[in-house]
XYZ file of C-alpha atoms in Angstrom:
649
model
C -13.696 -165.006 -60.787
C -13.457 -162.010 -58.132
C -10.751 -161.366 -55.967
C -11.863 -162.067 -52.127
C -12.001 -158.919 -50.965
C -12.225 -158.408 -46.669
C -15.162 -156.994 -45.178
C -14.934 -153.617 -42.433
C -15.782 -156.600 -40.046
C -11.872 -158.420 -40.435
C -10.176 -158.674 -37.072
C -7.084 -156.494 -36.758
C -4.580 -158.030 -34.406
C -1.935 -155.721 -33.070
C 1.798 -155.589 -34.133
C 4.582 -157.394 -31.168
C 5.915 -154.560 -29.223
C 9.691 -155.667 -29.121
C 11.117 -152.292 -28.288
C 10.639 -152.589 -24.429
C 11.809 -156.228 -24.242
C 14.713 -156.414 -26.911
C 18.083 -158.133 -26.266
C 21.764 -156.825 -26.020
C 22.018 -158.272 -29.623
C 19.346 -156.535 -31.017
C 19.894 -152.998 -29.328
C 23.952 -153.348 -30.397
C 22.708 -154.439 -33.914
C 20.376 -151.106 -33.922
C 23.100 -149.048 -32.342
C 25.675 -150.002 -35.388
C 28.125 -149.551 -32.777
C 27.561 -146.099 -31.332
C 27.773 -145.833 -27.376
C 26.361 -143.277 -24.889
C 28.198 -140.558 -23.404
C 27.861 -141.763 -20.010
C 29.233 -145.532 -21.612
C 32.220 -144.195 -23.352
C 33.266 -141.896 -19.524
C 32.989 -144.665 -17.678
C 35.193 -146.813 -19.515
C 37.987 -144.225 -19.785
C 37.782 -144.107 -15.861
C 37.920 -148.295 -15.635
C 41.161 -148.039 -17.835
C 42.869 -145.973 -15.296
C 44.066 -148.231 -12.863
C 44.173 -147.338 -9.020
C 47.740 -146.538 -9.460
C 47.622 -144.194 -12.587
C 44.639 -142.860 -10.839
C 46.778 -141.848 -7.836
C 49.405 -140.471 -10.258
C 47.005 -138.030 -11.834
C 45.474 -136.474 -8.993
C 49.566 -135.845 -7.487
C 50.419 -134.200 -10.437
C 46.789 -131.730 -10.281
C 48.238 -131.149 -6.905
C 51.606 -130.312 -7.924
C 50.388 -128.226 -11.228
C 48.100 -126.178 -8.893
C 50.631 -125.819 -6.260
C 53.320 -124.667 -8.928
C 50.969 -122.327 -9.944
C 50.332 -120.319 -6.568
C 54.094 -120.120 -5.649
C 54.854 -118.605 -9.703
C 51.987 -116.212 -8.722
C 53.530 -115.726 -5.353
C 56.403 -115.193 -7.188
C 55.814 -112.721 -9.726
C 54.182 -110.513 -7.558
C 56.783 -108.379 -5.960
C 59.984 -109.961 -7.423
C 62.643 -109.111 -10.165
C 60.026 -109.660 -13.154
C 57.258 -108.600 -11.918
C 55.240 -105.238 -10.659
C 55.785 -104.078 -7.241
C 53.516 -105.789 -4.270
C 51.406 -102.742 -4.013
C 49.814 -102.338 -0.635
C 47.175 -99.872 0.355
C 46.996 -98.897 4.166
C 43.867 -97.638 5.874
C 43.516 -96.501 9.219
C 39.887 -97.425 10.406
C 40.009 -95.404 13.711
C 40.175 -91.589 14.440
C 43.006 -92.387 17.266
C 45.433 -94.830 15.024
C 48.518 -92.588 14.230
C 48.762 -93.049 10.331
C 52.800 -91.483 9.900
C 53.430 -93.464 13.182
C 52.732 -96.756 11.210
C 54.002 -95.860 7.996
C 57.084 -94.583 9.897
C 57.689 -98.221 10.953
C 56.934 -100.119 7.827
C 59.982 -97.740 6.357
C 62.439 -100.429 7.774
C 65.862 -98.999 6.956
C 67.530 -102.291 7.688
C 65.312 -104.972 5.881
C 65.483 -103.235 2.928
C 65.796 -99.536 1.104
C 63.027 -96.920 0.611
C 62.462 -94.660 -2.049
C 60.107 -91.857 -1.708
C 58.340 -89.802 -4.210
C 59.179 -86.225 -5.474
C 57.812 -84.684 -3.029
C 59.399 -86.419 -0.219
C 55.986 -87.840 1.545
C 56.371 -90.179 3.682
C 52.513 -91.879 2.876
C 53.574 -93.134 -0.195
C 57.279 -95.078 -0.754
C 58.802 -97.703 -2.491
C 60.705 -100.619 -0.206
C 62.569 -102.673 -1.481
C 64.260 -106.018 0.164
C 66.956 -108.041 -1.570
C 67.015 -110.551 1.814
C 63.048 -111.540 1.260
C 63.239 -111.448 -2.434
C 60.363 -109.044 -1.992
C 59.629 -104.827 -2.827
C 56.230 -103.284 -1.691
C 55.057 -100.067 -2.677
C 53.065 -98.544 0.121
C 50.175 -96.445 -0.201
C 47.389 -94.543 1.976
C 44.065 -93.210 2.208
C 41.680 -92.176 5.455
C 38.011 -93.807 5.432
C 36.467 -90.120 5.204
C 37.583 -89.506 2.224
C 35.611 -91.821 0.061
C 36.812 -91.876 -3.607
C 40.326 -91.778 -2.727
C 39.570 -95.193 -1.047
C 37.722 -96.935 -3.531
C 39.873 -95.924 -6.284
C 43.011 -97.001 -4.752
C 41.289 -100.205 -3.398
C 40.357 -100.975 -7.289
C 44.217 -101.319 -7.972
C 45.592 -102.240 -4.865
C 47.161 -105.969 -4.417
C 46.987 -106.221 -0.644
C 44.670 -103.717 1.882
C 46.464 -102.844 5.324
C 43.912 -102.321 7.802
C 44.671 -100.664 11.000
C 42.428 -101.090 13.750
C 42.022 -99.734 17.357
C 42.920 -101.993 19.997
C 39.842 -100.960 22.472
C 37.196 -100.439 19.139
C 38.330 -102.012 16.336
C 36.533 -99.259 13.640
C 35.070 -95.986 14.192
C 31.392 -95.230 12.447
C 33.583 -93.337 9.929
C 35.577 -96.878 9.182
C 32.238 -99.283 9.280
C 31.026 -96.969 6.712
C 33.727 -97.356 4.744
C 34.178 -100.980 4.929
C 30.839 -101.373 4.044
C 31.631 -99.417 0.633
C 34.744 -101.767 0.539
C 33.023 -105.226 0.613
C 30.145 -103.938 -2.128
C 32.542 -103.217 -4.246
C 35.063 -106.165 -3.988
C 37.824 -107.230 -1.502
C 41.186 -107.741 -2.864
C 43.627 -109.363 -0.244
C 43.547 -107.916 3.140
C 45.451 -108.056 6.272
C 44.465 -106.829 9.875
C 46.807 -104.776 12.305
C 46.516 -103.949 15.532
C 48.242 -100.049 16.513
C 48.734 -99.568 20.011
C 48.367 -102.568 21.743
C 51.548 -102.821 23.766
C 50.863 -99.101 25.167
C 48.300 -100.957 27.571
C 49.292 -102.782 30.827
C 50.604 -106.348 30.535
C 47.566 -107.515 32.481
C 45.179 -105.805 29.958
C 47.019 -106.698 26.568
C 45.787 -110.636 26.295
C 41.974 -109.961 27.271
C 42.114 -106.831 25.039
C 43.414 -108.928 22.153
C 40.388 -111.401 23.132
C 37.840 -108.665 22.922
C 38.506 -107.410 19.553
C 39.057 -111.115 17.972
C 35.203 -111.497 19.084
C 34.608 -108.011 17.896
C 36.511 -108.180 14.260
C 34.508 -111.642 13.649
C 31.125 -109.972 11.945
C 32.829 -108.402 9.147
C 36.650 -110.878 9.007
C 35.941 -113.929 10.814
C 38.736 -116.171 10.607
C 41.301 -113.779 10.297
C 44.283 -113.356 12.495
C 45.320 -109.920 14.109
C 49.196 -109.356 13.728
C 50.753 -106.481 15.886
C 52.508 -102.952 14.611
C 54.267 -101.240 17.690
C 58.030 -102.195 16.952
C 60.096 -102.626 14.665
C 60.131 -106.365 15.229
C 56.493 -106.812 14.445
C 56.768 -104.593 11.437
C 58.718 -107.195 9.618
C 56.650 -110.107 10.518
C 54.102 -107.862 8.970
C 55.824 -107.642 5.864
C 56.550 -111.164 5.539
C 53.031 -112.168 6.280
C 52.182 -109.723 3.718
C 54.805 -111.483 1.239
C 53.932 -114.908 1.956
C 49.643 -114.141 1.746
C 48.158 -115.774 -1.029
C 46.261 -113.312 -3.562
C 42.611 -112.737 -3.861
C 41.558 -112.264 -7.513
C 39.065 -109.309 -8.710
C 37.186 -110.186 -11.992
C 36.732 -106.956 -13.105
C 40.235 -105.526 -12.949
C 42.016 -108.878 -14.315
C 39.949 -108.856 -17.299
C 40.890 -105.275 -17.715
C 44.153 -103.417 -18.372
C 44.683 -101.073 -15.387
C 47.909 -99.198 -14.396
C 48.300 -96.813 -10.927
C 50.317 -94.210 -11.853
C 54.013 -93.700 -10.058
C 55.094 -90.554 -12.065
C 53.148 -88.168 -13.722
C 54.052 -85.191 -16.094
C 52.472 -82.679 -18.785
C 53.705 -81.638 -21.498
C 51.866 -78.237 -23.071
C 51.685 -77.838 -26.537
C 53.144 -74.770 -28.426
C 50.337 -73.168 -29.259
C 48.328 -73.416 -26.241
C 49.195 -73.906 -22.333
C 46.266 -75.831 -21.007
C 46.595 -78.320 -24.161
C 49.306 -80.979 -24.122
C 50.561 -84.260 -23.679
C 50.229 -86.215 -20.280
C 53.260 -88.830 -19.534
C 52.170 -91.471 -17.297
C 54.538 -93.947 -15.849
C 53.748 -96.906 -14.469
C 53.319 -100.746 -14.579
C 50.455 -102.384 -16.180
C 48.502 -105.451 -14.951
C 45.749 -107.283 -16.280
C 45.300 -108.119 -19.520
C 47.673 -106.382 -22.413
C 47.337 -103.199 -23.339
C 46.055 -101.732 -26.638
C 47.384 -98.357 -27.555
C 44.645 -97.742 -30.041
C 42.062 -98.214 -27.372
C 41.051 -95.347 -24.702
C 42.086 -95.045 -21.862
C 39.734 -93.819 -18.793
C 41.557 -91.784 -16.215
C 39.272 -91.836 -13.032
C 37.947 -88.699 -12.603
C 39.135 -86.858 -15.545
C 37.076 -88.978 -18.432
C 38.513 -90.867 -21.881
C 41.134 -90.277 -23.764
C 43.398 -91.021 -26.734
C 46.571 -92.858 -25.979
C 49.321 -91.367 -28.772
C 52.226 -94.251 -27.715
C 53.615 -96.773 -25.201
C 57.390 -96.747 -24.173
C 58.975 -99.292 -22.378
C 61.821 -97.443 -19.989
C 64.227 -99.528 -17.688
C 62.535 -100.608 -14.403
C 62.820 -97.151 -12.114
C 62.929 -99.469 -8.551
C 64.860 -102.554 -9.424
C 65.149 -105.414 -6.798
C 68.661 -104.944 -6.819
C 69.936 -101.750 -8.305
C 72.951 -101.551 -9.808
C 75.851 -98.916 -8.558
C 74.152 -98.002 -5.465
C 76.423 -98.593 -2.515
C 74.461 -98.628 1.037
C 74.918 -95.086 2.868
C 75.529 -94.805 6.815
C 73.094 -91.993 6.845
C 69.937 -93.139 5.828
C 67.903 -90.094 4.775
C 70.874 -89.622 2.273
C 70.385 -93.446 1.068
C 66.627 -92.233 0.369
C 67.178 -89.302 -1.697
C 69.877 -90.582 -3.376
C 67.515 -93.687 -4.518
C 65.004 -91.100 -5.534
C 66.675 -89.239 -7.836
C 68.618 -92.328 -9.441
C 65.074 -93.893 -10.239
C 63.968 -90.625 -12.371
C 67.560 -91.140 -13.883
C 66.780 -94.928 -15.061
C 63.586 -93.943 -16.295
C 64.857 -91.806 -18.977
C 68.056 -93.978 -19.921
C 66.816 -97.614 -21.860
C 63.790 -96.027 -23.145
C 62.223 -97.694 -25.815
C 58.886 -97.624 -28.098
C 56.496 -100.421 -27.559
C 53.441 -99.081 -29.756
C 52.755 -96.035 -31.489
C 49.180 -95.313 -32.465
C 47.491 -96.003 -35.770
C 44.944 -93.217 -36.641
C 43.383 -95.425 -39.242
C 42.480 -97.548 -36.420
C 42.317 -95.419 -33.327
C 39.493 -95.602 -31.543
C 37.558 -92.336 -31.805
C 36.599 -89.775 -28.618
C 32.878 -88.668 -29.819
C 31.144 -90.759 -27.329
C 27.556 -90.062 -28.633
C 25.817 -89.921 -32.144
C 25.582 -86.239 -33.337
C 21.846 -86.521 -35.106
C 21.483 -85.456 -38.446
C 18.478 -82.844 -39.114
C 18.003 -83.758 -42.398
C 17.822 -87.585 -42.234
C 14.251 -87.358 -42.214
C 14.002 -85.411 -45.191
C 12.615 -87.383 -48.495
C 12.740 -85.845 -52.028
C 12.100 -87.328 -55.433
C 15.403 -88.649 -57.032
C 16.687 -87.285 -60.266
C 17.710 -88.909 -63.298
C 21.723 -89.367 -62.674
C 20.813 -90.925 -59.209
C 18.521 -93.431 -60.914
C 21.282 -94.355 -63.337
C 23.363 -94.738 -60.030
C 21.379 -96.947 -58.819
C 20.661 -99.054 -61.366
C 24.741 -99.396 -62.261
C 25.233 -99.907 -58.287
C 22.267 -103.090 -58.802
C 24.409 -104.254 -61.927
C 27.517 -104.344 -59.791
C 26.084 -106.209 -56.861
C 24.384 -108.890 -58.656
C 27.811 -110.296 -60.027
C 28.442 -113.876 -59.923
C 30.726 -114.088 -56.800
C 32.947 -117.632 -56.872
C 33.707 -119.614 -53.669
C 37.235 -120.171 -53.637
C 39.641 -120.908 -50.918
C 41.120 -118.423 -48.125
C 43.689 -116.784 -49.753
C 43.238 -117.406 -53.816
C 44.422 -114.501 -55.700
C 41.792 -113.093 -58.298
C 44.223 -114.553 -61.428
C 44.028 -118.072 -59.936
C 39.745 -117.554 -59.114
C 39.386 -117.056 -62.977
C 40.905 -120.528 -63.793
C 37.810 -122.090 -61.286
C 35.545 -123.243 -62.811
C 31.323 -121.663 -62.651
C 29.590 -125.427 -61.113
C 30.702 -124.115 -57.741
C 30.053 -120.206 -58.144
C 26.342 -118.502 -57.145
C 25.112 -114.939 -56.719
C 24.501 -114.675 -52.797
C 28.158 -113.652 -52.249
C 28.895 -116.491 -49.367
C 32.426 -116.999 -50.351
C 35.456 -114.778 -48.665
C 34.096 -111.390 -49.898
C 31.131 -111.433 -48.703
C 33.009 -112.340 -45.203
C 35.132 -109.344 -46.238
C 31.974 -107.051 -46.325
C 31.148 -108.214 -42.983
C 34.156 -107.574 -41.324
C 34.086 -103.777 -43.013
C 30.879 -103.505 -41.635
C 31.498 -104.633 -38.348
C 34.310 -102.003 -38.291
C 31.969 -99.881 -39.348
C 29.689 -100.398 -36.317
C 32.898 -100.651 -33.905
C 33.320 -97.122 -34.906
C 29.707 -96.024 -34.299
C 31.595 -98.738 -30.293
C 31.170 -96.183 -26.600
C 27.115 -95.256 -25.738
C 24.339 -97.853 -24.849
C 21.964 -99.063 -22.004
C 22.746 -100.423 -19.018
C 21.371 -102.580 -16.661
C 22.410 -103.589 -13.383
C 20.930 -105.596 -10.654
C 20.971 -103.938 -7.287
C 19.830 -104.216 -3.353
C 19.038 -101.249 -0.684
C 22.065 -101.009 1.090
C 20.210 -102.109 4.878
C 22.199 -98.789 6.288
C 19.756 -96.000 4.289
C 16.065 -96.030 4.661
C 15.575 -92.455 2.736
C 13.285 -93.047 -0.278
C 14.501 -93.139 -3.323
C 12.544 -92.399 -6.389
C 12.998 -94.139 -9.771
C 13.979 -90.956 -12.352
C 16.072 -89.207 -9.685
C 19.441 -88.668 -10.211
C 21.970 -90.977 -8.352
C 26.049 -91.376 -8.515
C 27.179 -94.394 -9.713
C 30.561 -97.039 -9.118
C 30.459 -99.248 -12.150
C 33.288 -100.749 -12.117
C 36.562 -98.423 -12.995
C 34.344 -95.141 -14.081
C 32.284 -92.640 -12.044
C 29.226 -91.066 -13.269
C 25.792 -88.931 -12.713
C 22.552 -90.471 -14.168
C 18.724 -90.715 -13.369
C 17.771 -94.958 -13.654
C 14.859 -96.607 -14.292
C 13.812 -99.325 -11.442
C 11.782 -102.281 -12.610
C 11.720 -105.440 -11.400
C 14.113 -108.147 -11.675
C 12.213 -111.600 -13.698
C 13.326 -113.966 -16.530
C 9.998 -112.832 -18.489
C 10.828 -110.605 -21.707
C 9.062 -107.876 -20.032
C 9.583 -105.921 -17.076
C 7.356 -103.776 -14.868
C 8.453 -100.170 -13.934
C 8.910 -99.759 -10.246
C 8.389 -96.219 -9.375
C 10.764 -96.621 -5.753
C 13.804 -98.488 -4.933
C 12.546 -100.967 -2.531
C 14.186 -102.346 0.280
C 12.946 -106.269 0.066
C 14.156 -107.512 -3.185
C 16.252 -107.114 -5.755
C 15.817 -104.753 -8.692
C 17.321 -103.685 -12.190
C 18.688 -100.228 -12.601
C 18.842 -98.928 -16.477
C 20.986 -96.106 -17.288
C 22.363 -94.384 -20.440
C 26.297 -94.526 -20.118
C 29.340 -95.911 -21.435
C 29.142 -99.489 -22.792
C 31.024 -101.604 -19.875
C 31.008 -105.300 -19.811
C 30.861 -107.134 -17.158
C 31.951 -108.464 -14.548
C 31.728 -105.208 -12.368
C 30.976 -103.865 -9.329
C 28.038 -100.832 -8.764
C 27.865 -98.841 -6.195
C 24.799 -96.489 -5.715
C 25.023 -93.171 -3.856
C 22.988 -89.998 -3.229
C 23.998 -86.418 -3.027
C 22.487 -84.743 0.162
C 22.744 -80.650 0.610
C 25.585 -80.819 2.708
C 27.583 -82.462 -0.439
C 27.914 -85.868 1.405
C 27.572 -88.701 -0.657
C 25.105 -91.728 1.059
C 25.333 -95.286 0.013
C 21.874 -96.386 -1.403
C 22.540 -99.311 -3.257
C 24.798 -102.229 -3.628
C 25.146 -104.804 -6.822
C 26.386 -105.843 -10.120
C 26.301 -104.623 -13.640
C 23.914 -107.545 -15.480
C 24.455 -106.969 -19.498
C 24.269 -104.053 -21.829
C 20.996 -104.215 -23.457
C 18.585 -101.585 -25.660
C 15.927 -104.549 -26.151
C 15.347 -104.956 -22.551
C 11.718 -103.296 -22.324
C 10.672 -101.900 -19.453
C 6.826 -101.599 -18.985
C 5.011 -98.773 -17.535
C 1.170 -99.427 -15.985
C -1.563 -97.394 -15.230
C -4.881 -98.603 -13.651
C -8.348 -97.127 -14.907
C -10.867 -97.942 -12.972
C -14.877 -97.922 -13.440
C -18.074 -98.167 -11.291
C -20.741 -100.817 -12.297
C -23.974 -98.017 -12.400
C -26.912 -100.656 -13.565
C -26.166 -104.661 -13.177
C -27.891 -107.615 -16.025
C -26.514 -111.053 -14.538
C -23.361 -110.632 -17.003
C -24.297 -107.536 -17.916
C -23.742 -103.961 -17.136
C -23.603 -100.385 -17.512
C -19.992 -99.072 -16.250
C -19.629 -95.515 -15.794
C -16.562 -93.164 -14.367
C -13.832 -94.757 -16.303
C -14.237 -92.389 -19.238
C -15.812 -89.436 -19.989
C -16.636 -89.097 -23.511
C -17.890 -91.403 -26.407
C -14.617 -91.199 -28.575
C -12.529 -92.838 -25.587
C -14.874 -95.340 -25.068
C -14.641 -96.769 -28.637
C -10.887 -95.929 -28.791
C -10.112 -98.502 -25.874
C -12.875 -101.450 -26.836
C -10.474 -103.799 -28.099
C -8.806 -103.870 -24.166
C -9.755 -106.882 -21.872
C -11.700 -105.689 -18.634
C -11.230 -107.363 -15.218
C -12.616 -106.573 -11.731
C -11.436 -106.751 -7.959
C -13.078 -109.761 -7.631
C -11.745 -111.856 -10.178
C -14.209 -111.058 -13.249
C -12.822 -111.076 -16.703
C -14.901 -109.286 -20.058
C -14.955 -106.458 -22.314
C -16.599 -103.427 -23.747
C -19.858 -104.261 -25.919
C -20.876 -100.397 -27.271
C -20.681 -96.757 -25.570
C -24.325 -95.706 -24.637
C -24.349 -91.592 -24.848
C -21.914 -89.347 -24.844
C -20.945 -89.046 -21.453
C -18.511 -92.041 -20.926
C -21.562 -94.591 -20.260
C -20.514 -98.048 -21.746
C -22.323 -101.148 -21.725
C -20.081 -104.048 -20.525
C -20.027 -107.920 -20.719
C -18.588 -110.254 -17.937
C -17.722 -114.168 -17.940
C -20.283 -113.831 -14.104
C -22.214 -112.241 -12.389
C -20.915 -108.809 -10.731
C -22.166 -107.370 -7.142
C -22.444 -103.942 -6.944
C -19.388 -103.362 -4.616
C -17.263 -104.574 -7.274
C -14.697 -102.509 -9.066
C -14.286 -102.621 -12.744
C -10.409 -101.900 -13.974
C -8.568 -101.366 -17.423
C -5.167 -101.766 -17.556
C -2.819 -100.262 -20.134
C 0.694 -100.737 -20.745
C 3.531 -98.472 -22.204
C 7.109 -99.085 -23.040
C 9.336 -96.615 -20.907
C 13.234 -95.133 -20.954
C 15.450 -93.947 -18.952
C 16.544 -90.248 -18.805
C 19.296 -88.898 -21.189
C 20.897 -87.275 -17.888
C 24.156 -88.992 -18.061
C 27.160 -86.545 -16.663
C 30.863 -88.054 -16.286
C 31.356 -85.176 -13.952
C 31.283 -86.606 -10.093
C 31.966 -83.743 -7.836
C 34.910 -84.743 -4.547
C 32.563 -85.489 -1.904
C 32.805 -83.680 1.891
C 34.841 -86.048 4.152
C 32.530 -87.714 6.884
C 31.682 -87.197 9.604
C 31.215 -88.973 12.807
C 28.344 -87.020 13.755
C 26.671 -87.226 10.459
C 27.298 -90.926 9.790
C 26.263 -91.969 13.595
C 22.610 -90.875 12.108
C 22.828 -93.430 9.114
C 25.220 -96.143 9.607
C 25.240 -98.250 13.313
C 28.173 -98.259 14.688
C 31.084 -100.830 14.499
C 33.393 -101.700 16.439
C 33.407 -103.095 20.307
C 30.137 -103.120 22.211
């Protein structure tokens, strides 16, 4: 008898949905006891009671509190660098030796001045405040001085004028200041109590209102006396720190004492001895190191010498003349500097780091001949040796215990610790190849310049610790892969900027300036260095465009967009589109004058304008110069043109 068999008729009922509608057993039961993220967070916060709670959040306070005052701490004191302070006078009338005069105070603490005996640059040092500052200066107008010392300086001094504030020269160069990175900063007033009694409070008034567009917030402390001089140095003590990203993951060091050596055989050839202390991150003797200005070089060894300005030198007795009390601490620092001195690092040249910046091509790389027998052979015994059965044994096995292993757990792909030996050769090998690449940094037109700026011309660039000469690329700033070329540095939005140069990684700041004929250096741009990147493409188009000459409904006869019957057929495979929003493509040339016959997804009118576009990957210029000539000092004539003026209204 035959099976029943169901017809294509038989009802199909659906399946019970219990996914939507299960219970706490079922989902737990599912779950086999895994819990959510959100689940597990939430019940470490219920196990914390309201006390513990309150316990943990006093001892966050108390950890980040610790923190600041070690910082405070550090900076300044016995084991730590000198508080290094840069002063800048943002006026024409603020008497510069008049204010460095007074921060030289004899009885807080002692000064030591440089070689030289200048009086802009000295070393105080103050047992009673636990503190020592080394002051340095620099005048607005001259620009590189400024932003170089800014890049190392701890705290900024500025001096402002008690009727204006800041000078054009000054706005200018606080505007250079704040695109490339404020450390911390303190505000002075010079000359206040020469005024009338009458005029001193409402003066003081005036330029709070007037300081608040670029430091709002920020109290003005007085530097006429002698008195107000040391409540400027223990504001200056007690300030908490602003941190640069770019210089504190970097190794940086402002040099106190500097001296060359020349070699024997030839004069201008030598050893430089710089002496110093070095902040940031550690510092690698096999790495180069960038002198601003000058380029890269090879470090040959570090010393470690005794601490030339100690908190509280030993031997030296306090002198009732002070000018003697100064030179005598002078000289004794060059003394302590050579006594104690000892060798840190010394330089491997296995692993130094090598100065050929760029690739030198080879002219025969290109070249392909035929090989001969004996390389054959060589190649065939090179195959033999790289196939071998390579084991996988643990980190450190020695080749006598790998032959006791036994073959299940060997293969021939090499994935065991030599081939992760090879890598790490070849990555050394690439290391070597480090210092030349692309790149890219997003900048804005500073609002101050309206001169236009062309991509391809060349332009002076801040990135960071290095100075340099180079002709960028502008293209527009998207998350798409790639990029259109933008032939002018516009004003409303942000671009990219691609350069050949040194690799540098960011964080860092860029600055952006032009050369004009008078050797003044203008402040075009503003931003930050993005990545270093070869891939990112940059995209060049050009328009072609075509008049419809005879019209079929979809249809037509396009001339003017070529003029002979090989370019016609060369560019078929490329999509048309019109003005007006027509999309379609070339059917077949018709003679051989340019003529082609044309098919749209419409209708076109004959006022319509047929257009081809065509794409093309672009680079930058190989114009990259490390060579940044010392621009002329501004002027207040010339920057009156270019900058608006700051300052009191």
């Amino acid at each position: 008898m035959a099976a029943h068999r169901p017809g294509p008729l038989k009802q199909q009922n659906k399946a019970h949905k219990g996914g939507r509608h299960r219970g706490r057993g079922s989902a737990q039961r599912d779950g086999k006891g895994r819990l959510a993220l959100k689940t597990l967070s939430k019940k470490v916060r219920k196990e914390l009671s309201r006390v513990d709670q309150r316990h943990r959040a006093s001892q966050l306070r108390k950890q980040k509190k610790e923190a600041v005052l070690a910082e405070k701490r550090q900076l300044g004191g016995k084991d730590g660098p000198p508080h290094q302070v840069l002063v800048v006078p943002l006026h024409s009338r603020i008497s510069l030796p008049e204010a460095m005069q007074l921060l030289q105070d004899r009885d807080t603490g002692t000064v030591h001045l440089n070689e030289l005996g200048n009086t802009q640059n000295f070393m105080l040092l103050c047992p009673r405040l636990k503190h020592r500052w080394f002051f340095t200066s620099a005048r607005p107008g001259d620009l590189h001085v400024v932003l170089d010392m800014a890049k190392v300086a701890d705290t900024i001094l500025f001096l402002l004028d008690p009727l204006e504030g800041w000078d054009s020269t000054g706005d200018y160069c606080l505007s250079c200041l704040f695109a490339q990175g404020l450390p911390t900063y303190t505000l002075a007033v010079q000359g206040i109590s020469g005024l009338p009694l009458k005029k001193q409070i409402d003066t003081r008034k005036k330029l709070s209102k007037a300081v608040e567009k670029r430091f709002p917030h920020d109290k003005l402390l007085l530097l006429d006396t002698q008195q107000e001089a040391g409540m400027l140095l223990r504001q200056l003590a007690n300030q908490k720190q602003q941190h640069l990203a770019f210089r504190d993951r970097r190794a940086y060091l402002f040099a106190h004492a500097v001296d060359f050596v020349p070699s024997e055989e030839n004069n201008l050839v030598g050893t430089l001895k710089i002496s110093g202390y070095v902040r940031g991150q550690t510092l690698n003797v096999n790495r180069l190191l960038h002198i601003v200005g000058y380029g890269d070089f090879q470090m040959k060894q570090i010393d470690a010498p005794g601490d030339p300005f100690p908190l509280n030198p030993r031997g030296i007795k306090p002198q009732k003349d002070p000018d003697m009390a100064m030179e005598i601490c002078a000289t004794d620092a060059v003394d302590d500097m050579e006594e104690g001195l000892k060798v840190l690092m010394k330089a491997d040249p296995g692993r130094q780091e090598s100065l050929q910046a760029e690739v030198i091509p080879d002219p025969m790389e290109g070249e392909q001949t035929w090989p001969t027998e004996e390389e054959l052979s060589e190649a065939k015994d090179f195959l033999k040796e790289s196939s071998k059965v390579v084991k996988k044994v643990p980190k450190g096995t020695s080749s006598y215990q790998a032959e006791w292993i036994l073959d299940g757990g060997s293969q021939s792909g090499g994935e065991g610790d030599e081939y992760e030996y090879d890598d790490m050769e070849h990555e050394d090998f690439m290391e070597e190849e480090s210092q030349m690449s692309v790149l890219n940094m997003v900048v804005r037109r500073d609002p101050g310049n309206t001169e236009p700026v062309k991509a391809k011309e060349e332009l002076i660039f801040h990135c960071g610790f290095r100075r340099f000469r180079a002709s960028p690329l502008f293209s527009q700033h998207t998350a798409a892969d790639k990029h259109k070329l933008q032939r002018f540095l516009t004003a409303d939005m942000a671009l990219v900027a691609t350069v050949y140069a040194p690799i540098t990684f960011p964080p860092a700041s860029v600055l952006l300036f032009k050369q004009k004929s008078n050797g003044m250096h203008s402040l075009i741009a503003t931003g930050h260095l993005m990545s270093v990147d070869p891939d990112r493409m940059v995209i060049k188009r050009v328009v072609l465009s075509g008049h419809p000459f005879k019209i079929f409904t979809k249809m037509a006869v396009v001339r003017y967009m070529f003029f002979n019957r090989e370019d016609v057929l060369w560019f078929k495979p490329v999509e048309l589109r019109t003005k007006w929003g027509r999309r379609g493509h070339i059917k077949e040339p018709l003679g051989t004058h340019g003529h082609m016959k044309c098919s749209f997804d419409g209708k076109l009118k004959s006022q319509d304008t047929v257009l081809m576009n065509l794409y093309k990957r672009v680079f930058p210029k190989w114009t990259y110069d490390p060579y940044v000539p010392e621009p002329v000092p501004w002027l207040k004539s010339e920057i009156s043109s270019t900058v608006p003026q700051g300052g009191m209204e």
